Amino acid sequence: MSLTIEVARHAGVCYGVERALTLAAEAAREARGPVRTLGPLIHNPLVVSELEHAGVTVADRVEEVDAGTVIIRAHGVVPQVVDRAERLGLTVLDATCPYVKKVHMAAEKLVREGYQLIVVGESGHPEVEGIMGHADERARVVSSPADLDAIELSRKVGVVVQTTQTVGTLSSIVSALLSRTAELRVINTICAATQERQDSAAELAARVDVMIVVGGKNSGNTRRLAQICQMGCAHTHHIEDASELEASWFAGVEHIGVTAGASTPAAHIDRAVEKIRALTEAR
């Protein structure tokens, strides 16, 4: 039986994550004093561990850092966090994804123009918390149309989206809003890289016997990739590391698909492919 292992056309680290990793690596080499990230730089525990070995550690709060450099993670933060870091005399390195910054600007614009802001995304997610920091007290986070039932909406409503959300989720919430507002303005801030990875994953999952999704279990965009793949391929497995792969997953299959979230480096994808080959070559 011939075996094919196919990696999705669009998979792995996006521009924003690559930029954040480059900034962190440069800081580890060149910065004076300790280098800390405010929260995990990206949602990938393996990468965070690799950064720690390189000398870039994690601080949960600005107040935990008394000297050196703090790196604002790719998800961004509320403006007050940067202000506090600068007041404490810390060197601030902003690794916020440029596409996340566009969401911040869109949120500010809608609020400035008098719209009540609805943020489509995961409540409590660092990126969403950062977006809310650029809104006002009327802003609300929703993840499904049902969440709107508990919200008293204004006549003017503006919508922005967490960069890693799906178009389907956005569309369902917009449809629910249409009958409840006099004026609705939607700024689609889903990142193009996210959409490309989701489309590529869906296309591949529909053609394979087993689908492997590589990336942090705490990564929203990777979990969504796994959900999308599950719809096309019942035998979908989400792993963080190649060591989690099991030979039994590949028994009797001919076509294996692999994809990865936007916070998964190419080396992690390569390790997964190599391990799949090792697990299947003896059969």
CSV table of C-alpha atoms in Angstrom, one decimal:
chain,number,residue,atom,x,y,z
A,1,MET,CA,0.0,0.0,0.0
A,2,SER,CA,1.4,3.4,-1.1
A,3,LEU,CA,1.4,6.2,1.5
A,4,THR,CA,1.1,9.9,0.8
A,5,ILE,CA,1.8,12.6,3.4
A,6,GLU,CA,0.6,16.0,2.3
A,7,VAL,CA,1.1,19.3,4.0
A,8,ALA,CA,-1.6,22.0,3.5
A,9,ARG,CA,-0.6,24.7,1.0
A,10,HIS,CA,-0.9,27.3,3.7
A,11,ALA,CA,0.2,26.2,7.1
A,12,GLY,CA,2.3,27.3,10.0
A,13,VAL,CA,3.6,30.7,11.2
A,14,CYS,CA,2.1,33.9,9.8
A,15,TYR,CA,3.9,37.2,9.3
A,16,GLY,CA,2.8,38.6,12.7
A,17,VAL,CA,4.2,35.6,14.6
A,18,GLU,CA,7.4,35.5,12.5
A,19,ARG,CA,7.9,39.1,13.3
A,20,ALA,CA,7.4,38.6,17.0
A,21,LEU,CA,9.8,35.7,17.1
A,22,THR,CA,12.4,37.7,15.2
A,23,LEU,CA,12.1,40.7,17.6
A,24,ALA,CA,12.4,38.3,20.6
A,25,ALA,CA,15.5,36.6,19.2
A,26,GLU,CA,17.1,40.0,18.5
A,27,ALA,CA,16.3,41.2,22.0
A,28,ALA,CA,17.8,38.0,23.5
A,29,ARG,CA,21.1,38.7,21.7
A,30,GLU,CA,21.3,42.4,22.0
A,31,ALA,CA,19.3,43.8,24.9
A,32,ARG,CA,21.0,44.9,28.1
A,33,GLY,CA,19.5,43.3,31.2
A,34,PRO,CA,16.8,40.7,31.5
A,35,VAL,CA,14.2,40.2,28.7
A,36,ARG,CA,10.7,39.3,29.6
A,37,THR,CA,7.5,38.9,27.5
A,38,LEU,CA,4.2,40.1,29.1
A,39,GLY,CA,2.4,36.8,29.0
A,40,PRO,CA,3.4,34.1,26.4
A,41,LEU,CA,4.8,35.7,23.3
A,42,ILE,CA,2.5,33.5,21.2
A,43,HIS,CA,0.1,30.6,22.0
A,44,ASN,CA,2.6,27.8,21.6
A,45,PRO,CA,4.0,26.2,24.7
A,46,LEU,CA,7.0,24.6,22.8
A,47,VAL,CA,8.0,27.9,21.4
A,48,VAL,CA,7.7,29.6,24.8
A,49,SER,CA,9.9,26.9,26.2
A,50,GLU,CA,12.5,27.4,23.5
A,51,LEU,CA,12.5,31.2,24.1
A,52,GLU,CA,13.1,30.6,27.8
A,53,HIS,CA,16.2,28.5,27.0
A,54,ALA,CA,17.3,31.5,24.9
A,55,GLY,CA,16.9,33.8,27.9
A,56,VAL,CA,13.5,35.3,27.1
A,57,THR,CA,11.2,34.5,30.1
A,58,VAL,CA,7.6,35.3,30.8
A,59,ALA,CA,6.1,37.8,33.2
A,60,ASP,CA,2.4,37.8,33.9
A,61,ARG,CA,2.3,41.5,34.9
A,62,VAL,CA,4.4,44.6,34.2
A,63,GLU,CA,4.9,45.0,38.0
A,64,GLU,CA,6.8,41.7,38.0
A,65,VAL,CA,9.6,43.4,35.9
A,66,ASP,CA,11.9,45.7,37.7
A,67,ALA,CA,14.5,46.3,35.0
A,68,GLY,CA,15.4,45.5,31.4
A,69,THR,CA,13.2,44.9,28.4
A,70,VAL,CA,9.6,43.9,28.2
A,71,ILE,CA,8.1,42.5,25.0
A,72,ILE,CA,4.5,43.2,24.2
A,73,ARG,CA,3.3,39.9,22.8
A,74,ALA,CA,1.8,39.3,19.3
A,75,HIS,CA,-1.8,39.4,20.7
A,76,GLY,CA,-1.3,43.0,21.9
A,77,VAL,CA,-2.3,44.6,25.2
A,78,VAL,CA,-4.5,47.4,26.5
A,79,PRO,CA,-2.8,50.8,26.1
A,80,GLN,CA,-2.5,51.2,29.9
A,81,VAL,CA,-0.1,48.3,30.1
A,82,VAL,CA,2.4,50.1,27.8
A,83,ASP,CA,2.0,53.3,29.8
A,84,ARG,CA,2.8,51.5,33.1
A,85,ALA,CA,5.9,49.8,31.6
A,86,GLU,CA,7.2,53.1,30.3
A,87,ARG,CA,6.5,54.8,33.7
A,88,LEU,CA,8.6,52.1,35.4
A,89,GLY,CA,11.5,53.0,33.1
A,90,LEU,CA,11.4,49.7,31.2
A,91,THR,CA,12.5,49.4,27.6
A,92,VAL,CA,9.3,48.4,25.7
A,93,LEU,CA,9.6,46.3,22.5
A,94,ASP,CA,6.2,46.1,20.8
A,95,ALA,CA,5.7,42.8,19.0
A,96,THR,CA,2.0,43.2,18.5
A,97,CYS,CA,0.9,41.8,15.2
A,98,PRO,CA,0.3,44.6,12.7
A,99,TYR,CA,-3.0,43.1,11.7
A,100,VAL,CA,-4.1,43.1,15.4
A,101,LYS,CA,-3.1,46.8,15.5
A,102,LYS,CA,-5.5,47.4,12.6
A,103,VAL,CA,-8.3,46.0,14.7
A,104,HIS,CA,-7.4,48.4,17.5
A,105,MET,CA,-7.6,51.3,15.0
A,106,ALA,CA,-10.9,50.1,13.6
A,107,ALA,CA,-12.3,49.8,17.1
A,108,GLU,CA,-11.2,53.3,18.0
A,109,LYS,CA,-12.7,54.7,14.8
A,110,LEU,CA,-16.1,53.1,15.3
A,111,VAL,CA,-16.3,54.3,19.0
A,112,ARG,CA,-15.2,57.8,17.9
A,113,GLU,CA,-18.0,57.9,15.4
A,114,GLY,CA,-20.6,57.0,17.9
A,115,TYR,CA,-21.1,53.3,17.3
A,116,GLN,CA,-21.7,50.8,20.1
A,117,LEU,CA,-18.9,48.3,19.5
A,118,ILE,CA,-19.4,44.6,19.2
A,119,VAL,CA,-16.2,42.5,19.1
A,120,VAL,CA,-16.7,39.1,17.6
A,121,GLY,CA,-14.3,36.8,19.4
A,122,GLU,CA,-13.5,34.7,22.5
A,123,SER,CA,-14.2,36.5,25.7
A,124,GLY,CA,-11.0,36.5,27.9
A,125,HIS,CA,-8.7,35.8,25.0
A,126,PRO,CA,-5.6,38.1,25.2
A,127,GLU,CA,-6.2,39.6,21.7
A,128,VAL,CA,-9.8,40.3,22.5
A,129,GLU,CA,-8.9,41.9,25.9
A,130,GLY,CA,-6.5,44.2,24.0
A,131,ILE,CA,-9.2,45.2,21.5
A,132,MET,CA,-11.6,46.0,24.3
A,133,GLY,CA,-8.9,48.3,25.7
A,134,HIS,CA,-9.4,50.5,22.6
A,135,ALA,CA,-13.2,50.7,23.0
A,136,ASP,CA,-15.5,52.3,25.6
A,137,GLU,CA,-17.8,51.0,28.3
A,138,ARG,CA,-20.6,50.1,25.8
A,139,ALA,CA,-18.5,47.6,24.0
A,140,ARG,CA,-19.4,43.9,24.2
A,141,VAL,CA,-17.8,40.6,23.2
A,142,VAL,CA,-19.9,38.0,21.4
A,143,SER,CA,-18.9,34.6,20.1
A,144,SER,CA,-22.3,33.5,18.8
A,145,PRO,CA,-25.7,35.0,17.9
A,146,ALA,CA,-27.1,33.7,21.2
A,147,ASP,CA,-24.7,36.1,23.1
A,148,LEU,CA,-26.6,39.0,21.6
A,149,ASP,CA,-29.8,38.1,23.5
A,150,ALA,CA,-28.3,39.5,26.8
A,151,ILE,CA,-27.1,42.8,25.2
A,152,GLU,CA,-29.1,46.0,25.0
A,153,LEU,CA,-28.1,47.3,21.6
A,154,SER,CA,-27.9,50.9,20.4
A,155,ARG,CA,-29.4,52.2,17.2
A,156,LYS,CA,-25.8,52.5,15.8
A,157,VAL,CA,-23.7,49.3,16.1
A,158,GLY,CA,-20.2,48.7,14.8
A,159,VAL,CA,-18.5,45.3,14.5
A,160,VAL,CA,-14.9,44.3,14.5
A,161,VAL,CA,-13.5,40.7,14.6
A,162,GLN,CA,-10.8,38.9,16.4
A,163,THR,CA,-8.2,38.2,13.7
A,164,THR,CA,-8.4,34.4,14.0
A,165,GLN,CA,-12.2,34.0,13.8
A,166,THR,CA,-14.0,32.4,11.0
A,167,VAL,CA,-16.1,34.1,8.3
A,168,GLY,CA,-19.0,31.8,9.2
A,169,THR,CA,-19.0,33.0,12.8
A,170,LEU,CA,-18.9,36.6,11.7
A,171,SER,CA,-21.7,36.1,9.1
A,172,SER,CA,-24.0,34.5,11.6
A,173,ILE,CA,-23.6,37.3,14.1
A,174,VAL,CA,-24.0,40.0,11.5
A,175,SER,CA,-27.2,38.3,10.3
A,176,ALA,CA,-28.6,38.4,13.8
A,177,LEU,CA,-27.7,42.1,14.2
A,178,LEU,CA,-29.4,43.2,11.0
A,179,SER,CA,-32.9,43.1,12.4
A,180,ARG,CA,-32.0,44.7,15.7
A,181,THR,CA,-30.2,47.9,14.6
A,182,ALA,CA,-31.0,50.9,12.6
A,183,GLU,CA,-27.4,51.4,11.4
A,184,LEU,CA,-24.8,48.6,11.2
A,185,ARG,CA,-21.2,49.0,10.2
A,186,VAL,CA,-19.0,45.9,9.9
A,187,ILE,CA,-15.2,46.1,9.5
A,188,ASN,CA,-14.0,42.6,8.7
A,189,THR,CA,-10.7,42.3,10.5
A,190,ILE,CA,-10.2,38.6,10.1
A,191,CYS,CA,-6.5,38.2,9.0
A,192,ALA,CA,-6.0,37.0,5.5
A,193,ALA,CA,-3.4,34.4,6.7
A,194,THR,CA,-6.0,32.9,9.0
A,195,GLN,CA,-8.5,32.6,6.2
A,196,GLU,CA,-5.9,31.0,3.9
A,197,ARG,CA,-5.0,28.4,6.6
A,198,GLN,CA,-8.6,27.6,7.2
A,199,ASP,CA,-9.4,27.2,3.5
A,200,SER,CA,-6.3,25.1,2.8
A,201,ALA,CA,-7.1,22.9,5.8
A,202,ALA,CA,-10.7,22.4,4.8
A,203,GLU,CA,-9.7,21.5,1.2
A,204,LEU,CA,-7.1,19.0,2.4
A,205,ALA,CA,-9.1,17.4,5.1
A,206,ALA,CA,-11.8,16.6,2.6
A,207,ARG,CA,-9.4,14.4,0.6
A,208,VAL,CA,-7.4,12.5,3.2
A,209,ASP,CA,-7.9,9.5,5.5
A,210,VAL,CA,-6.3,11.1,8.6
A,211,MET,CA,-5.6,14.8,9.4
A,212,ILE,CA,-2.9,16.0,11.8
A,213,VAL,CA,-3.2,19.5,13.1
A,214,VAL,CA,0.1,20.8,14.7
A,215,GLY,CA,0.1,23.7,17.2
A,216,GLY,CA,-0.6,24.9,20.8
A,217,LYS,CA,-3.6,23.5,22.5
A,218,ASN,CA,-4.0,27.0,23.9
A,219,SER,CA,-4.0,28.6,20.4
A,220,GLY,CA,-7.5,29.7,19.3
A,221,ASN,CA,-6.6,29.7,15.6
A,222,THR,CA,-5.1,26.2,15.9
A,223,ARG,CA,-8.2,24.8,17.7
A,224,ARG,CA,-10.4,26.3,15.0
A,225,LEU,CA,-8.3,24.6,12.3
A,226,ALA,CA,-8.8,21.3,14.1
A,227,GLN,CA,-12.6,21.9,14.3
A,228,ILE,CA,-12.7,22.7,10.5
A,229,CYS,CA,-10.6,19.6,9.7
A,230,GLN,CA,-12.9,17.5,11.9
A,231,MET,CA,-15.8,18.5,9.7
A,232,GLY,CA,-14.1,17.2,6.6
A,233,CYS,CA,-12.1,14.3,8.1
A,234,ALA,CA,-13.5,12.3,11.1
A,235,HIS,CA,-10.0,11.1,12.0
A,236,THR,CA,-8.5,14.5,12.9
A,237,HIS,CA,-5.9,14.7,15.7
A,238,HIS,CA,-4.6,18.0,17.2
A,239,ILE,CA,-1.1,17.7,18.6
A,240,GLU,CA,1.4,20.1,20.1
A,241,ASP,CA,4.5,18.0,19.5
A,242,ALA,CA,5.5,15.1,17.2
A,243,SER,CA,6.0,12.9,20.3
A,244,GLU,CA,2.2,12.7,20.7
A,245,LEU,CA,1.7,10.9,17.4
A,246,GLU,CA,0.5,7.3,17.6
A,247,ALA,CA,1.1,4.6,15.1
A,248,SER,CA,-2.4,3.3,15.5
A,249,TRP,CA,-3.8,6.5,13.9
A,250,PHE,CA,-2.2,5.5,10.6
A,251,ALA,CA,-3.1,1.8,10.4
A,252,GLY,CA,-4.5,1.0,6.9
A,253,VAL,CA,-4.5,4.6,5.6
A,254,GLU,CA,-3.2,5.8,2.3
A,255,HIS,CA,-3.4,9.6,2.5
A,256,ILE,CA,-2.4,11.6,5.5
A,257,GLY,CA,-2.8,15.4,5.7
A,258,VAL,CA,-0.9,17.8,7.9
A,259,THR,CA,-1.6,21.4,8.7
A,260,ALA,CA,-0.5,23.8,11.5
A,261,GLY,CA,-1.7,26.9,13.2
A,262,ALA,CA,-0.3,30.4,12.6
A,263,SER,CA,1.9,30.1,15.8
A,264,THR,CA,3.6,26.9,14.7
A,265,PRO,CA,7.1,27.2,13.3
A,266,ALA,CA,8.1,25.2,10.2
A,267,ALA,CA,10.5,23.1,12.2
A,268,HIS,CA,7.6,21.8,14.3
A,269,ILE,CA,5.7,20.8,11.1
A,270,ASP,CA,8.8,19.1,9.7
A,271,ARG,CA,9.2,17.1,12.9
A,272,ALA,CA,5.7,15.9,12.7
A,273,VAL,CA,6.1,14.8,9.1
A,274,GLU,CA,9.3,13.0,9.9
A,275,LYS,CA,7.7,11.2,12.9
A,276,ILE,CA,4.7,10.1,10.7
A,277,ARG,CA,7.2,8.6,8.2
A,278,ALA,CA,9.0,6.8,11.0
A,279,LEU,CA,5.8,5.4,12.4
A,280,THR,CA,4.5,4.2,9.0
A,281,GLU,CA,7.7,3.1,7.1
A,282,ALA,CA,7.9,-0.4,8.7
A,283,ARG,CA,4.4,-1.5,7.8
